[in-house]
């Protein structure tokens, strides 16, 4: 189902709030989700899964504690929410995180791709003087120093990494960056510019099932019809955020 990028962003925002994700985090979830979708990396599916994990209590509603080494403690029986972690890492980059060159492993995240996309986009915006890399399943996301380019490669699974959902996310920065020359290039500077232009002009394709489920979450913001609302000319179907 094709939608304009504005329609899709609005739907994601309302679906996030319908899943009781705070407004600011719902807004933060939009950019990496739309970017992934425009790049053909199933941003719609990833965003919906993240919201479903929060809505069903599968993922923790809260920010994991980032230590000085950048690691987080494993969460027993619950996953780390990409909606929270992606926003947290994006903010932490502005404060000098990570402060070393070690490999950082984040366990059991509902959507590592959402976090990886949020991180490399934030890193590029900041034009930092070091490169950063995130490995989510078979995808390697890279953002190079001084905001030059974002690169996504498909590479052979290694290091015990699992699929892109409910799995580990590995982040490397500075001296720990692994070789970025192996694997098929899925997104680079030139292709990204073309994909983003196409997204603005032609909109996005999302599956009918995902749109339906996002609309179901968004519908929780509907204000029920009451005698008082009818008296003042409102009525049912008014969206609380409109």
XYZ file of C-alpha atoms in Angstrom:
242
model
C 0.000 0.000 0.000
C 1.512 3.306 -1.079
C 1.295 6.307 1.219
C 2.880 9.714 1.155
C 5.812 10.039 3.528
C 3.782 12.555 5.555
C 0.865 10.136 5.918
C 3.176 7.349 6.997
C 4.976 9.563 9.528
C 1.658 10.729 10.987
C 0.423 7.152 11.256
C 3.626 6.056 12.998
C 3.360 8.937 15.452
C -0.232 8.107 16.370
C 0.485 4.373 16.519
C 3.353 5.037 18.915
C 1.165 7.111 21.177
C -1.581 4.500 20.889
C 0.921 1.986 22.262
C 1.568 4.386 25.183
C 4.977 5.426 23.895
C 5.669 9.011 25.037
C 5.235 11.701 22.390
C 8.940 12.534 22.165
C 9.949 8.909 21.700
C 7.156 8.376 19.179
C 8.598 11.286 17.201
C 12.131 9.875 17.513
C 10.967 6.500 16.182
C 9.750 8.050 12.931
C 13.064 9.005 11.353
C 14.909 5.661 11.506
C 11.727 3.782 10.564
C 11.045 5.931 7.493
C 14.725 5.870 6.520
C 14.825 2.075 6.692
C 11.575 1.816 4.733
C 12.780 4.194 2.026
C 15.979 2.146 1.746
C 14.042 -1.098 1.315
C 14.978 -2.446 4.758
C 11.473 -3.084 6.156
C 11.201 -0.061 8.402
C 7.439 -0.531 8.592
C 7.760 -4.088 9.910
C 10.506 -3.132 12.369
C 8.575 -0.164 13.774
C 5.392 -2.199 14.173
C 7.263 -5.019 15.904
C 8.874 -2.561 18.326
C 5.469 -1.096 19.190
C 3.901 -4.541 19.565
C 6.704 -5.602 21.926
C 6.013 -2.564 24.103
C 2.264 -2.987 23.909
C 2.411 -6.657 24.909
C 4.984 -6.238 27.671
C 7.676 -8.128 25.753
C 10.058 -5.146 25.877
C 10.881 -2.967 28.859
C 9.346 0.505 28.981
C 12.372 2.484 30.015
C 15.939 3.429 29.198
C 18.588 0.795 29.906
C 21.508 1.967 31.999
C 24.535 2.808 29.893
C 27.759 2.188 31.800
C 30.939 4.158 31.235
C 32.027 1.331 28.937
C 28.797 1.594 26.987
C 27.423 -1.828 27.859
C 24.016 -2.574 29.308
C 22.973 -5.268 31.710
C 20.979 -8.144 30.270
C 17.268 -7.819 30.944
C 15.772 -11.002 32.355
C 12.739 -12.285 30.440
C 12.223 -8.966 28.636
C 13.801 -7.319 25.653
C 15.339 -3.893 25.338
C 13.070 -1.526 23.420
C 14.574 -0.083 20.250
C 12.334 2.968 20.670
C 14.040 3.792 23.965
C 17.582 2.632 23.174
C 17.732 4.332 19.766
C 16.816 7.695 21.278
C 19.174 7.142 24.207
C 22.189 6.338 22.033
C 21.450 9.281 19.717
C 21.533 11.615 22.729
C 24.605 9.909 24.218
C 26.618 10.557 21.059
C 26.293 14.286 21.728
C 27.859 13.746 25.159
C 30.962 11.927 23.931
C 29.722 8.347 24.035
C 31.295 5.888 23.453
C 34.434 6.984 25.248
C 36.634 4.084 24.192
C 37.453 1.920 21.201
C 36.023 -1.327 22.493
C 33.339 -3.459 20.882
C 30.001 -2.881 22.630
C 27.320 -5.560 22.685
C 23.682 -4.772 23.432
C 21.755 -7.989 24.109
C 18.185 -8.921 23.278
C 16.844 -5.873 21.437
C 13.439 -6.079 19.785
C 14.665 -4.294 16.640
C 18.434 -3.862 16.305
C 17.918 -2.300 12.852
C 15.910 0.592 14.327
C 18.685 1.317 16.837
C 21.429 0.993 14.221
C 19.663 3.373 11.835
C 18.940 5.910 14.587
C 22.584 5.816 15.674
C 24.232 6.263 12.273
C 21.826 9.046 11.271
C 22.460 10.909 14.532
C 26.218 10.370 14.174
C 26.185 11.822 10.666
C 24.161 14.849 11.785
C 26.753 15.608 14.467
C 29.721 15.394 12.029
C 31.858 13.738 14.703
C 35.589 13.200 14.204
C 35.379 9.403 14.406
C 33.566 6.670 12.524
C 30.978 4.357 14.057
C 29.604 0.991 13.044
C 26.652 -1.171 14.070
C 26.086 -4.807 13.168
C 22.493 -6.060 13.265
C 22.235 -9.619 12.046
C 23.523 -9.688 8.473
C 23.504 -5.910 8.077
C 26.415 -3.612 8.844
C 25.584 0.095 9.274
C 28.460 2.587 9.088
C 28.694 6.343 9.498
C 32.047 7.859 8.725
C 33.831 10.741 10.390
C 32.806 14.326 9.659
C 29.394 13.224 8.386
C 30.630 12.091 4.988
C 28.347 9.172 4.278
C 26.119 6.445 5.701
C 26.809 2.985 4.348
C 24.830 -0.247 4.751
C 26.363 -3.550 3.694
C 25.078 -7.085 3.759
C 27.736 -9.398 5.117
C 28.148 -12.964 6.311
C 26.788 -13.539 9.823
C 29.608 -13.922 12.312
C 30.536 -13.621 15.944
C 27.434 -15.415 17.174
C 25.110 -12.753 15.837
C 21.544 -13.792 15.186
C 18.696 -12.348 13.147
C 17.701 -8.734 13.022
C 14.874 -9.036 15.518
C 15.117 -9.949 19.206
C 18.889 -10.260 18.896
C 22.173 -8.661 19.805
C 23.384 -5.379 18.400
C 27.140 -4.896 18.147
C 28.523 -1.359 18.054
C 32.111 -0.502 17.216
C 33.648 2.954 17.277
C 36.994 4.582 16.730
C 39.809 2.000 16.815
C 37.444 -0.969 17.006
C 35.900 -0.426 13.547
C 35.906 -3.627 11.511
C 36.603 -3.885 7.778
C 33.807 -2.147 5.873
C 34.840 -3.259 2.382
C 33.340 -6.766 2.379
C 29.773 -7.616 1.441
C 27.237 -6.215 -0.981
C 26.491 -2.501 -0.664
C 22.784 -1.921 -0.020
C 22.924 1.813 0.704
C 25.632 4.382 0.044
C 25.690 8.141 -0.363
C 24.534 8.155 -3.982
C 21.785 5.558 -3.616
C 20.543 7.121 -0.376
C 20.090 10.500 -2.065
C 18.077 8.847 -4.851
C 15.963 6.806 -2.420
C 15.158 9.789 -0.214
C 14.186 11.866 -3.249
C 11.898 9.074 -4.442
C 10.358 8.873 -0.959
C 9.578 12.594 -0.944
C 8.130 12.586 -4.463
C 6.414 9.192 -4.702
C 5.785 8.194 -1.091
C 6.433 4.855 0.589
C 5.195 1.325 0.070
C 4.121 -0.509 3.228
C 2.292 -3.803 3.480
C -1.464 -3.705 3.948
C -1.156 -5.809 7.103
C 1.334 -3.413 8.701
C -0.787 -0.370 7.849
C -3.847 -2.083 9.310
C -2.029 -2.939 12.553
C -0.575 0.568 12.869
C -4.052 2.011 12.324
C -5.375 -0.289 15.039
C -2.852 1.125 17.513
C -3.544 4.685 16.349
C -7.300 4.195 16.786
C -6.806 4.069 20.543
C -6.472 7.843 20.390
C -10.043 8.186 19.163
C -12.237 10.147 21.538
C -15.546 8.329 22.177
C -18.772 10.121 21.452
C -20.512 11.473 24.550
C -23.533 13.646 25.171
C -21.246 16.472 26.204
C -19.108 16.201 23.049
C -22.213 16.202 20.856
C -23.552 19.225 22.700
C -20.392 21.147 21.858
C -20.192 19.886 18.269
C -17.338 17.401 18.566
C -18.655 13.864 18.174
C -16.916 10.557 17.737
C -13.847 10.075 15.604
C -11.961 13.146 16.768
C -8.304 12.282 17.217
C -6.900 13.511 20.500
C -3.680 14.696 18.864
C -5.294 16.555 15.980
